Coordinates of C-alpha atoms in Angstrom, one line a residue:
Chain A
M1 CA 13.0 7.1 29.8
A2 CA 15.7 7.2 27.0
R3 CA 16.2 3.6 26.8
F4 CA 12.4 3.2 26.2
V5 CA 12.3 5.7 23.2
A6 CA 14.9 4.1 21.1
K7 CA 13.7 0.7 22.1
H8 CA 10.9 1.9 20.2
L9 CA 12.7 3.7 17.9
L10 CA 14.0 0.3 16.2
F11 CA 10.9 -1.4 16.8
L12 CA 9.6 1.6 14.4
L13 CA 12.8 1.2 11.8
L14 CA 12.2 -3.6 11.5
T15 CA 8.9 -3.1 10.9
L16 CA 8.9 -0.1 8.6
L17 CA 11.6 -1.9 6.8
V18 CA 9.9 -5.0 7.0
V19 CA 6.1 -3.6 5.2
S20 CA 8.6 -1.8 3.0
F21 CA 10.6 -4.9 1.3
L22 CA 7.1 -7.4 1.9
V23 CA 4.8 -4.1 -0.2
F24 CA 7.7 -3.7 -2.7
T25 CA 8.1 -8.0 -3.0
L26 CA 4.3 -7.7 -3.6
N27 CA 4.0 -5.4 -6.0
E28 CA 7.3 -6.3 -8.4
F29 CA 7.0 -10.0 -7.6
S30 CA 6.5 -10.7 -11.5
P31 CA 8.5 -7.5 -13.2
G32 CA 7.4 -7.8 -16.7
A33 CA 4.1 -7.4 -15.7
V34 CA 5.1 -4.3 -14.9
A35 CA 6.0 -3.3 -18.3
R36 CA 3.3 -5.1 -19.9
K37 CA 0.8 -3.1 -17.3
V38 CA 2.4 0.3 -18.4
L39 CA 2.5 -1.0 -22.2
G40 CA -1.5 -2.7 -23.3
A41 CA -2.2 -5.7 -24.6
Y42 CA -0.8 -4.7 -27.7
A43 CA 2.4 -4.2 -27.0
T44 CA 4.8 -6.7 -28.4
Q45 CA 7.2 -9.1 -26.2
E46 CA 9.7 -6.9 -27.8
Q47 CA 8.6 -4.1 -26.5
V48 CA 7.9 -5.4 -23.3
D49 CA 11.5 -7.2 -22.8
L50 CA 12.8 -3.7 -23.9
L51 CA 11.1 -1.1 -21.6
T52 CA 11.8 -3.9 -18.9
T53 CA 15.5 -3.6 -19.0
Q54 CA 14.9 0.2 -19.6
M55 CA 13.2 0.6 -16.4
G56 CA 16.0 -1.7 -14.8
L57 CA 13.4 -4.1 -13.2
D58 CA 15.2 -7.1 -15.2
R59 CA 18.1 -6.5 -12.9
P60 CA 17.6 -8.6 -8.8
L61 CA 14.6 -8.1 -6.1
L62 CA 17.0 -7.3 -3.2
V63 CA 19.0 -4.7 -5.9
R64 CA 16.3 -2.4 -7.0
Y65 CA 15.0 -3.2 -3.6
V66 CA 18.6 -1.0 -2.1
D67 CA 17.8 1.3 -5.2
Y68 CA 13.7 1.9 -3.6
V69 CA 14.7 2.5 -0.4
R70 CA 17.4 5.3 -1.5
A71 CA 15.6 7.4 -3.3
V72 CA 12.5 6.8 -0.8
L73 CA 15.6 8.1 1.6
S74 CA 16.0 11.2 -0.7
G75 CA 12.3 11.8 -0.3
D76 CA 11.6 11.2 -4.1
L77 CA 8.4 8.7 -3.7
G78 CA 8.0 7.9 -7.4
Q79 CA 5.6 9.6 -10.0
S80 CA 1.6 8.3 -9.0
A81 CA 0.2 7.2 -12.3
R82 CA -3.5 7.3 -11.0
F83 CA -3.7 10.7 -10.6
K84 CA -0.1 11.9 -13.1
A85 CA 1.0 13.4 -10.0
P86 CA 4.2 12.9 -7.3
V87 CA 3.2 10.6 -5.0
R88 CA 3.9 13.8 -2.0
D89 CA 1.4 15.5 -3.4
V90 CA -1.0 12.8 -3.5
I91 CA -1.1 11.6 -0.6
A92 CA -0.4 15.1 1.2
R93 CA -3.3 16.5 0.4
H94 CA -5.8 13.3 0.4
L95 CA -4.1 12.8 4.4
A96 CA -5.0 16.7 5.5
N97 CA -8.6 15.9 4.4
T98 CA -8.3 12.6 6.4
A99 CA -7.0 14.0 9.8
F100 CA -9.7 17.2 9.6
L101 CA -11.9 14.4 9.7
A102 CA -10.4 12.1 11.4
A103 CA -9.5 15.5 14.7
I104 CA -13.5 16.1 14.3
A105 CA -14.7 12.3 15.1
F106 CA -11.4 12.5 17.5
A107 CA -12.9 15.4 19.5
C108 CA -16.3 13.6 19.8
I109 CA -15.1 9.9 20.5
V110 CA -13.2 10.7 23.4
P111 CA -15.4 12.6 25.8
L112 CA -18.6 10.5 24.5
S113 CA -16.8 7.6 25.5
M114 CA -15.6 8.4 28.7
I115 CA -18.3 10.1 29.7
L116 CA -21.3 6.5 29.4
G117 CA -18.2 3.9 29.9
V118 CA -17.3 5.7 33.6
M119 CA -21.4 6.1 34.5
A120 CA -21.9 1.9 33.2
G121 CA -18.7 1.3 34.8
M122 CA -19.0 2.8 38.8
R123 CA -22.1 0.4 38.6
E124 CA -21.8 -2.9 37.6
G125 CA -25.0 -4.7 36.6
S126 CA -27.2 -1.3 37.1
R127 CA -29.4 -0.8 35.1
L128 CA -27.7 2.3 32.9
D129 CA -24.4 -0.1 32.7
R130 CA -26.7 -2.5 31.0
V131 CA -28.3 0.0 28.7
I132 CA -25.0 1.0 28.1
L133 CA -23.5 -2.0 27.1
I134 CA -25.9 -3.3 25.4
L135 CA -26.4 -0.2 23.3
S136 CA -22.6 0.1 22.7
T137 CA -22.8 -3.8 22.0
V138 CA -25.3 -2.9 19.6
V139 CA -24.1 0.1 17.8
A140 CA -20.3 -1.0 17.5
S141 CA -21.9 -4.8 15.4
I142 CA -23.3 -2.2 12.3
P143 CA -20.3 -2.1 10.0
E144 CA -19.5 1.4 9.5
F145 CA -21.6 1.2 5.2
A146 CA -24.7 -0.2 6.9
L147 CA -24.2 2.2 10.0
G148 CA -23.9 4.9 6.4
V149 CA -26.3 3.7 4.8
F150 CA -29.3 3.8 7.7
L151 CA -28.0 7.2 8.4
A152 CA -28.7 8.3 4.8
S153 CA -32.1 7.1 4.7
V154 CA -33.1 9.0 7.5
F155 CA -31.5 12.2 7.1
V156 CA -31.0 12.0 3.2
V157 CA -34.0 9.8 1.7
W158 CA -36.6 10.7 4.5
L159 CA -35.8 14.4 6.0
G160 CA -33.8 15.8 3.0
W161 CA -31.8 17.2 6.1
L162 CA -28.5 17.1 5.1
P163 CA -26.6 16.2 1.9
G164 CA -25.3 12.4 0.9
T165 CA -22.2 13.5 0.3
A166 CA -18.9 14.8 1.6
T167 CA -16.4 15.7 -1.4
L168 CA -15.0 18.7 0.3
V169 CA -16.3 21.1 -1.7
A170 CA -19.4 23.7 -1.3
G171 CA -22.7 22.6 -3.8
G172 CA -25.6 22.1 -4.3
G173 CA -26.9 24.5 -1.8
W174 CA -25.0 22.2 1.2
S175 CA -21.9 23.8 3.0
V176 CA -18.6 22.2 3.8
A177 CA -20.1 22.1 7.6
A178 CA -23.2 20.3 6.6
Q179 CA -21.0 17.4 4.7
L180 CA -19.1 16.3 7.2
V181 CA -22.2 15.6 9.9
L182 CA -22.8 12.5 9.1
P183 CA -19.8 11.3 7.8
V184 CA -18.5 12.1 11.5
A185 CA -21.7 10.7 13.3
V186 CA -21.4 7.6 11.4
I187 CA -17.2 7.2 13.1
V188 CA -17.9 8.2 16.2
L189 CA -20.7 5.4 16.6
F190 CA -19.2 3.0 15.1
D191 CA -15.8 3.9 17.0
A192 CA -17.1 5.1 20.5
G193 CA -19.2 1.7 20.6
Y194 CA -16.3 -0.6 20.9
V195 CA -14.1 2.6 23.1
V196 CA -17.1 2.6 25.2
S197 CA -16.3 -0.9 26.3
M198 CA -12.9 -0.5 27.1
I199 CA -13.3 1.8 29.5
R200 CA -15.9 0.0 31.3
A201 CA -14.0 -2.8 31.7
S202 CA -11.5 -0.7 33.1
M203 CA -13.8 1.5 35.1
V204 CA -15.3 -1.8 36.4
E205 CA -12.1 -3.7 37.4
V206 CA -10.6 -0.6 39.3
M207 CA -14.2 -0.4 41.3
Q208 CA -13.6 -4.0 43.2
R209 CA -10.5 -2.1 44.5
P210 CA -10.2 -2.1 48.3
Y211 CA -8.8 1.5 48.1
I212 CA -12.0 2.6 46.8
R213 CA -14.1 0.8 49.7
T214 CA -11.6 2.5 51.9
A215 CA -12.3 5.5 50.4
V216 CA -16.3 4.6 50.7
L217 CA -16.1 3.1 53.6
K218 CA -14.8 6.7 55.0
G219 CA -17.5 8.8 54.3
L220 CA -16.3 10.4 51.0
S221 CA -19.9 10.8 48.7
F222 CA -19.7 8.6 45.6
R223 CA -19.2 11.5 43.4
R224 CA -15.7 12.7 45.3
V225 CA -15.4 8.6 45.1
I226 CA -15.9 8.8 41.5
L227 CA -13.9 12.0 40.4
K228 CA -11.3 11.8 42.4
H229 CA -10.3 8.4 43.4
A230 CA -11.2 6.2 40.7
L231 CA -10.8 8.1 37.3
R232 CA -7.2 8.3 37.3
N233 CA -6.4 4.3 37.6
A234 CA -9.6 3.9 34.9
M235 CA -7.8 5.5 32.8
L236 CA -4.9 3.9 32.1
T237 CA -5.6 1.0 30.4
P238 CA -8.5 3.1 27.7
I239 CA -5.8 5.4 27.3
T240 CA -3.7 3.0 25.0
V241 CA -6.9 1.7 23.6
I242 CA -7.7 5.4 23.1
M243 CA -4.8 6.1 21.6
L244 CA -5.2 3.2 18.7
Q245 CA -8.2 4.7 17.7
I246 CA -6.4 7.7 15.8
N247 CA -4.6 4.7 14.0
Y248 CA -8.2 3.5 13.5
L249 CA -9.2 7.2 12.3
V250 CA -6.6 8.0 10.1
A251 CA -6.2 4.2 8.6
G252 CA -9.5 2.4 8.4
V253 CA -12.1 4.5 8.1
V254 CA -11.7 4.0 3.8
V255 CA -15.3 3.1 4.1
V256 CA -16.6 6.1 5.4
E257 CA -14.9 8.0 3.0
T258 CA -16.3 5.6 0.4
V259 CA -19.5 5.9 1.2
F260 CA -20.0 9.9 1.5
A261 CA -16.8 10.2 -1.4
Y262 CA -14.8 12.0 1.4
P263 CA -11.4 12.7 -1.0
G264 CA -9.5 11.4 1.8
F265 CA -6.3 9.3 2.6
G266 CA -8.3 5.5 2.7
R267 CA -10.1 5.9 -0.4
M268 CA -6.8 7.0 -2.1
M269 CA -5.7 3.4 -1.2
L270 CA -8.5 1.7 -2.4
E271 CA -8.6 4.0 -5.2
A272 CA -4.5 3.5 -5.6
T273 CA -4.7 -0.6 -5.2
L274 CA -7.3 -1.2 -7.8
F275 CA -5.9 0.8 -10.2
K276 CA -2.7 -0.9 -9.5
D277 CA -1.0 2.5 -8.9
I278 CA 2.5 0.5 -7.5
A279 CA 4.5 4.1 -6.4
L280 CA 1.4 5.3 -4.9
V281 CA 0.5 2.2 -3.4
E282 CA 3.9 1.5 -1.5
A283 CA 4.5 4.8 -0.2
G284 CA 1.2 5.1 1.3
A285 CA 1.6 1.4 3.4
L286 CA 4.9 3.1 4.5
V287 CA 3.0 6.2 6.0
A288 CA -0.2 4.1 7.2
V289 CA 2.1 2.3 9.1
F290 CA 4.2 4.9 10.2
L291 CA 1.4 6.5 11.8
A292 CA 0.4 3.1 13.5
V293 CA 3.3 2.1 14.8
V294 CA 3.8 6.0 16.2
T295 CA 0.2 6.1 18.0
N296 CA 1.2 2.7 19.1
I297 CA 4.3 4.0 21.1
L298 CA 2.2 7.1 22.1
G299 CA -0.3 5.4 23.6
D300 CA 2.6 3.6 25.8
L301 CA 4.4 6.8 26.2
A302 CA 1.2 8.0 27.7
Y303 CA 0.7 5.0 30.0
V304 CA 4.0 5.9 31.2
L305 CA 3.5 9.0 31.3
L306 CA 0.5 8.5 33.5
D307 CA 1.4 5.6 35.2
P308 CA 4.0 7.1 38.1
R309 CA 4.8 3.0 39.4
I310 CA 6.2 2.4 35.8
R311 CA 8.3 5.7 35.6
A312 CA 11.2 4.4 36.5
Chain B
M1 CA -16.0 -24.7 33.5
T2 CA -15.8 -27.7 35.9
T3 CA -17.4 -30.3 35.0
P4 CA -19.7 -32.7 36.8
E5 CA -17.3 -35.9 37.2
T6 CA -14.8 -33.4 39.0
L7 CA -17.0 -31.9 41.6
T8 CA -18.2 -35.4 43.3
P9 CA -16.5 -34.3 46.4
I10 CA -19.3 -31.7 47.3
A11 CA -18.8 -30.1 50.4
A12 CA -22.5 -29.7 52.3
D13 CA -23.5 -26.1 52.3
V14 CA -21.8 -25.1 49.0
V15 CA -24.7 -24.8 46.9
V16 CA -24.2 -26.6 43.2
P17 CA -26.8 -25.2 40.8
S18 CA -29.0 -28.8 39.6
S19 CA -28.4 -28.4 36.0
L20 CA -24.2 -29.0 37.0
T21 CA -25.2 -32.1 39.1
T22 CA -27.5 -33.4 37.3
P23 CA -27.3 -35.0 34.2
R24 CA -30.1 -34.8 31.8
A25 CA -31.9 -37.0 30.1
G26 CA -30.3 -38.7 27.2
G27 CA -26.7 -37.9 28.5
F28 CA -24.7 -34.8 25.9
A29 CA -22.5 -32.8 26.8
G30 CA -24.2 -30.0 24.6
W31 CA -27.3 -29.6 26.5
R32 CA -26.0 -29.1 29.9
H33 CA -23.8 -25.7 28.0
L34 CA -26.8 -25.0 26.2
A35 CA -29.1 -25.2 29.5
L36 CA -26.6 -22.5 30.8
V37 CA -26.3 -20.1 27.6
T38 CA -30.2 -19.2 27.9
E39 CA -29.2 -17.6 31.7
S40 CA -28.3 -15.1 30.5
V41 CA -30.3 -12.8 28.5
P42 CA -27.8 -11.7 25.5
A43 CA -26.1 -14.8 24.9
T44 CA -29.9 -16.3 24.2
V45 CA -30.8 -13.5 22.3
G46 CA -27.5 -13.9 20.3
L47 CA -27.2 -17.4 20.0
A48 CA -31.6 -17.5 18.9
I49 CA -30.2 -14.6 15.8
V50 CA -27.2 -16.5 14.5
L51 CA -29.3 -20.3 14.7
A52 CA -32.1 -18.9 13.1
W53 CA -29.4 -17.1 10.1
A54 CA -27.4 -20.6 10.1
L55 CA -31.2 -22.0 9.8
L56 CA -32.1 -19.6 7.1
A57 CA -29.1 -20.0 5.0
L58 CA -28.9 -23.9 5.1
L59 CA -32.6 -24.0 4.3
A60 CA -32.1 -21.1 1.2
P61 CA -32.3 -23.9 -1.6
L62 CA -36.1 -24.8 -0.6
I63 CA -37.0 -21.7 0.9
A64 CA -35.6 -19.0 -2.1
P65 CA -39.0 -18.1 -3.5
Y66 CA -36.5 -17.4 -6.9
A67 CA -33.0 -18.2 -8.2
P68 CA -31.0 -15.5 -6.8
N69 CA -29.7 -14.8 -9.8
A70 CA -32.8 -14.9 -12.2
S71 CA -33.8 -12.2 -13.2
D72 CA -37.7 -10.6 -13.2
L73 CA -38.0 -7.7 -15.8
A74 CA -41.2 -7.2 -14.9
A75 CA -40.5 -6.1 -11.6
L76 CA -37.3 -3.2 -13.1
A77 CA -40.0 -0.9 -13.5
R78 CA -41.8 -1.4 -9.6
P79 CA -38.7 -3.2 -7.9
T80 CA -40.4 -1.8 -4.5
P81 CA -41.5 -5.1 -2.4
S82 CA -44.2 -6.2 -3.6
R83 CA -46.6 -9.5 -3.0
A84 CA -44.6 -11.5 -5.6
H85 CA -41.4 -10.1 -4.1
W86 CA -42.0 -9.7 -0.6
L87 CA -38.9 -7.1 0.4
G88 CA -38.6 -5.9 -3.3
S89 CA -35.8 -6.8 -6.3
D90 CA -33.0 -5.1 -7.1
H91 CA -31.3 -2.8 -10.1
L92 CA -31.4 -6.0 -12.3
G93 CA -34.9 -7.2 -11.3
R94 CA -33.7 -10.1 -8.9
D95 CA -35.2 -10.9 -6.2
L96 CA -33.9 -9.0 -2.6
L97 CA -35.6 -12.3 -0.3
S98 CA -33.6 -14.7 -2.8
R99 CA -30.5 -13.1 -2.8
I100 CA -30.8 -12.3 0.6
L101 CA -30.9 -16.0 2.1
W102 CA -28.4 -17.5 -0.7
G103 CA -26.0 -14.7 0.5
A104 CA -26.0 -15.8 4.2
R105 CA -24.3 -19.0 3.0
P106 CA -21.1 -18.1 2.2
V107 CA -21.0 -15.8 5.1
L108 CA -21.5 -18.0 7.4
V109 CA -18.8 -20.3 6.3
I110 CA -15.9 -18.9 5.2
A111 CA -16.3 -15.9 9.2
P112 CA -16.6 -19.8 11.4
L113 CA -13.9 -20.8 8.9
A114 CA -11.7 -17.7 8.8
V115 CA -12.0 -17.7 12.2
L116 CA -11.3 -21.5 13.3
G117 CA -7.7 -21.2 11.4
A118 CA -7.5 -17.9 13.0
A119 CA -7.5 -20.0 16.2
A120 CA -5.2 -23.0 14.7
L121 CA -2.4 -20.9 13.9
G122 CA -3.1 -18.6 16.6
S123 CA -2.8 -21.4 19.3
L124 CA 0.0 -23.4 18.1
L125 CA 1.9 -19.7 17.6
G126 CA 1.3 -18.5 21.1
L127 CA 2.0 -22.2 22.2
T128 CA 5.1 -22.2 21.0
A129 CA 6.1 -18.4 22.0
G130 CA 4.9 -19.3 25.6
Y131 CA 6.6 -22.5 26.5
Y132 CA 9.9 -22.6 25.1
G133 CA 10.3 -18.7 25.7
R134 CA 13.6 -17.1 25.1
W135 CA 14.0 -16.4 21.6
I136 CA 11.2 -18.4 19.5
G137 CA 9.2 -16.6 21.8
L138 CA 10.4 -13.5 21.0
V139 CA 10.6 -13.7 17.4
I140 CA 7.3 -14.5 17.2
T141 CA 6.1 -11.6 19.4
R142 CA 8.1 -9.9 17.3
A143 CA 6.3 -11.3 13.6
C144 CA 3.9 -10.3 15.8
D145 CA 3.7 -7.1 16.6
I146 CA 4.2 -6.2 13.1
V147 CA 1.6 -7.3 11.3
L148 CA -0.5 -5.9 14.1
S149 CA 0.6 -2.8 13.4
F150 CA -0.4 -3.1 10.2
P151 CA -3.8 -1.3 9.5
V152 CA -5.4 -4.3 8.2
I153 CA -8.1 -2.5 5.9
I154 CA -4.8 -1.5 4.0
L155 CA -3.2 -4.6 3.9
Y156 CA -6.6 -6.7 2.9
M157 CA -6.4 -3.9 -0.4
I158 CA -3.1 -5.2 -1.5
I159 CA -3.6 -8.2 -1.2
L160 CA -6.9 -9.1 -2.5
A161 CA -6.1 -6.5 -5.4
H162 CA -3.0 -7.7 -6.4
F163 CA -4.1 -12.0 -5.7
G164 CA -7.5 -11.4 -6.6
S165 CA -10.9 -12.2 -4.7
S166 CA -12.1 -15.3 -4.1
A167 CA -13.6 -17.5 -1.3
W168 CA -9.8 -19.1 -0.1
N169 CA -7.9 -15.7 -0.5
I170 CA -10.3 -13.9 1.8
I171 CA -10.3 -17.6 4.0
G172 CA -6.4 -16.8 3.9
V173 CA -6.3 -12.9 4.5
L174 CA -8.7 -12.5 7.9
T175 CA -6.6 -16.0 9.5
L176 CA -2.8 -13.8 8.8
T177 CA -4.2 -11.4 9.9
K178 CA -6.5 -12.7 13.5
A179 CA -3.9 -15.3 14.2
P180 CA -1.9 -12.9 15.8
I181 CA -3.4 -11.3 18.1
I182 CA -4.9 -15.4 19.2
A183 CA -1.1 -15.9 20.0
R184 CA -1.0 -13.4 22.0
I185 CA -3.5 -14.0 23.9
V186 CA -2.5 -17.7 24.4
R187 CA 0.6 -16.7 24.8
G188 CA -0.3 -15.6 28.1
M189 CA -2.0 -18.0 29.3
T190 CA 0.6 -20.3 28.8
L191 CA 3.4 -18.3 30.1
D192 CA 1.0 -19.1 33.8
L193 CA -0.5 -22.5 32.7
R194 CA 3.1 -23.7 32.5
E195 CA 4.3 -23.2 35.9
R196 CA 1.5 -25.1 37.1
E197 CA 2.2 -28.5 38.9
Y198 CA 0.2 -30.6 36.0
V199 CA 2.4 -29.6 34.0
A200 CA 6.1 -30.4 35.9
A201 CA 4.0 -34.2 36.1
A202 CA 3.6 -34.5 33.0
K203 CA 7.4 -33.9 32.0
M204 CA 8.3 -36.1 34.6
R205 CA 5.8 -38.8 32.2
G206 CA 8.2 -38.0 30.1
E207 CA 5.6 -36.5 27.8
S208 CA 7.1 -35.4 24.5
S209 CA 6.5 -31.7 24.4
L210 CA 3.6 -30.9 21.7
Y211 CA 1.7 -34.1 23.8
I212 CA 2.7 -31.2 26.9
M213 CA 1.6 -28.2 25.3
L214 CA -1.7 -29.7 22.9
V215 CA -3.0 -31.5 25.7
E216 CA -1.9 -30.2 29.1
I217 CA -2.0 -26.8 28.7
L218 CA -4.5 -25.5 25.7
P219 CA -7.4 -27.7 26.8
N220 CA -7.1 -24.8 29.9
A221 CA -6.7 -21.9 28.0
R222 CA -10.4 -22.7 26.5
G223 CA -12.5 -20.3 28.5
P224 CA -10.8 -17.2 26.8
L225 CA -10.8 -18.4 23.7
I226 CA -14.5 -19.8 22.5
V227 CA -15.5 -15.4 23.7
D228 CA -12.9 -14.6 21.7
M229 CA -13.8 -16.8 18.7
C230 CA -17.1 -15.3 19.1
L231 CA -15.9 -11.7 18.7
R232 CA -14.0 -12.3 16.1
T233 CA -16.2 -14.5 13.6
G234 CA -18.8 -11.6 14.4
Y235 CA -15.5 -8.8 13.6
N236 CA -15.2 -11.6 10.2
V237 CA -18.6 -11.0 8.9
I238 CA -18.5 -6.8 9.5
I239 CA -14.9 -7.5 6.8
I240 CA -15.8 -10.0 4.7
G241 CA -19.3 -7.0 4.4
V242 CA -17.3 -4.1 4.0
L243 CA -14.4 -6.5 1.2
G244 CA -17.5 -6.6 -1.2
F245 CA -19.1 -3.1 -0.8
L246 CA -15.1 -1.8 -1.3
G247 CA -15.4 -3.5 -4.5
I248 CA -12.6 -6.8 -3.2
G249 CA -14.8 -9.5 -1.9
L250 CA -17.2 -12.5 -3.4
P251 CA -16.9 -12.2 -7.5
P252 CA -20.3 -11.0 -9.1
P253 CA -22.4 -11.9 -9.4
D254 CA -23.8 -15.0 -6.9
P255 CA -25.5 -12.8 -4.1
D256 CA -23.1 -11.0 -1.4
W257 CA -24.7 -9.1 0.5
G258 CA -21.6 -6.0 1.0
G259 CA -21.6 -6.0 -2.7
M260 CA -25.0 -5.9 -3.2
V261 CA -24.9 -2.7 -0.8
K262 CA -21.8 -1.7 -3.6
D263 CA -24.1 -1.9 -6.5
T264 CA -27.5 -0.7 -5.4
Y265 CA -26.3 2.2 -2.8
G266 CA -25.8 4.5 -5.4
M267 CA -29.5 4.5 -6.2
M268 CA -30.5 5.5 -2.1
M269 CA -32.5 8.2 -3.9
V270 CA -34.8 6.5 -5.7
W271 CA -35.2 3.1 -4.3
P272 CA -33.8 3.2 -0.6
H273 CA -34.9 -0.5 0.2
M274 CA -32.2 -2.1 -1.7
A275 CA -29.5 -1.0 0.1
L276 CA -31.7 -1.7 3.3
V277 CA -32.4 -4.6 3.1
P278 CA -28.8 -6.7 2.6
C279 CA -27.1 -3.8 5.7
A280 CA -29.9 -4.9 7.9
A281 CA -29.4 -8.4 7.1
I282 CA -25.6 -8.1 7.6
S283 CA -26.1 -6.3 10.6
S284 CA -28.2 -8.3 11.9
L285 CA -25.7 -11.6 12.2
V286 CA -23.4 -9.1 13.8
V287 CA -25.1 -8.2 16.6
G288 CA -25.9 -11.5 17.0
F289 CA -22.4 -12.6 17.8
N290 CA -21.7 -10.0 19.8
L291 CA -24.4 -10.3 21.9
L292 CA -23.4 -14.0 22.1
A293 CA -19.8 -12.9 23.1
V294 CA -21.5 -10.2 25.7
G295 CA -22.9 -13.4 26.9
L296 CA -20.3 -15.8 27.1
R297 CA -18.2 -13.4 29.0
E298 CA -20.6 -13.0 31.4
L299 CA -21.6 -16.5 32.3
G300 CA -18.4 -17.0 32.4
L301 CA -17.3 -13.9 35.2
R302 CA -19.6 -15.7 37.4
D303 CA -18.5 -19.1 37.5

């Protein structure tokens, strides 16, 4: 167990180092450009050169990178040019909003896709299986922004039941809860389609194992075979997939946040990259990768804990 | 799929479907595969959708009623579908049907090209990692893991916002981010295939490593790869749409489905059709690719 954790932590560190270096190099590839961006198009070349020297941007890349890592390690992530606030506060605020949205969506996705996936996979080729398979394929095929537009045109434009934006500020006669319905629905539909097909595939495979046949021939009821025998093994492979969805829910929901003007982490990153807010982009990328690798590790850990055969 | 040529010594009690044994008239192998695809309903529907879009994209210059960027000032006042504009027109009075038809062209070129690029790069990396093993394999798999651990959408935003967006840059980032997944699949299969007798035989004949990887191993790994490439093409269509929607896709004014949604979804309350039409187009194309993949996998499992 200790070896497992140590190995993964090492990989986490390596990944963070590589990613931070790549993003750093990418953003500061042309040192003059940073000063030019700050001063604008009408500054003279001398002014640009002066600021470049003042900011220390004429020093070698590696030296600046080491300085940057040192600053990050001491908790100083810099100042956001876009939001005019410390990067740490900006990220914390947006990440909290996204975590709120993600938690609600996750709480819907897991039970929904487990029920549908198991129901489809327990009798492969049955009519129910075909319907669930085709439906989940179709739903997972529609891009999130299209799902958002489709749902909004029905519930916002046509029926007028829900608001079209989720700014988290109650206003225009809509509560925050009503604002959250559509974003959560889009995320759940798009993501559950994929998770359902993974759980279904795993269930189909488990149902073909000899021990299931034994259980059936022993005279156990089908319900008991599914709940007591098949379910545990069928959830082994998808548990990693389910954990990976956390990663998607935090960093991948840029589109949903943009559609519904939700003040979350993904939209913050989009604004930061478009605005070339370098400090925010760098820190945001690190946070995203950190979350991605950690959920990966948690997925592996859950797998090990569920399957006694690997737990050495 | 085994080819009919290798099936000739058939045991008497094995029933082989006639579509596999008798070559069709004309002898073009593609027809046989096509006949096989029609045995699965999802694959047939998927293929039909994809082919229909390909045909529409190909014929766009001939069948599009207007030039894709031409504004019809008369349509500005009433942009809803009419006899002059079958699907209506957008906020600048441009004909939606023409823009949809023209917009199919970049998507149907970029998405498959990026998949081919990813398949080529990924196969090469996967073969190398699986065939040589040891530290080369370790370095390649670790590098792939790092790319895969990065939330791709954020990677796209950083790269495309920095280098600017063009068709080639989109193909580039799609290739780079999808290759590791293909590499993983190919590596797994190579680890298994390299222990086969025919690989040992080729080594004995003194063939080079490159020959063995490309001629002996890769063709035997193509089955799962083809299904995966279909899925990837569908996902690439989604990503191209998403990039357009986020404002980092193909540059305007030429029609791009995602960009068309971005420009008009703010007017949903007044003119919902402007955003709905491109959304329907992109969704139907992705559904086509994914149904094709589901069907192909089904057919693969049946053999």
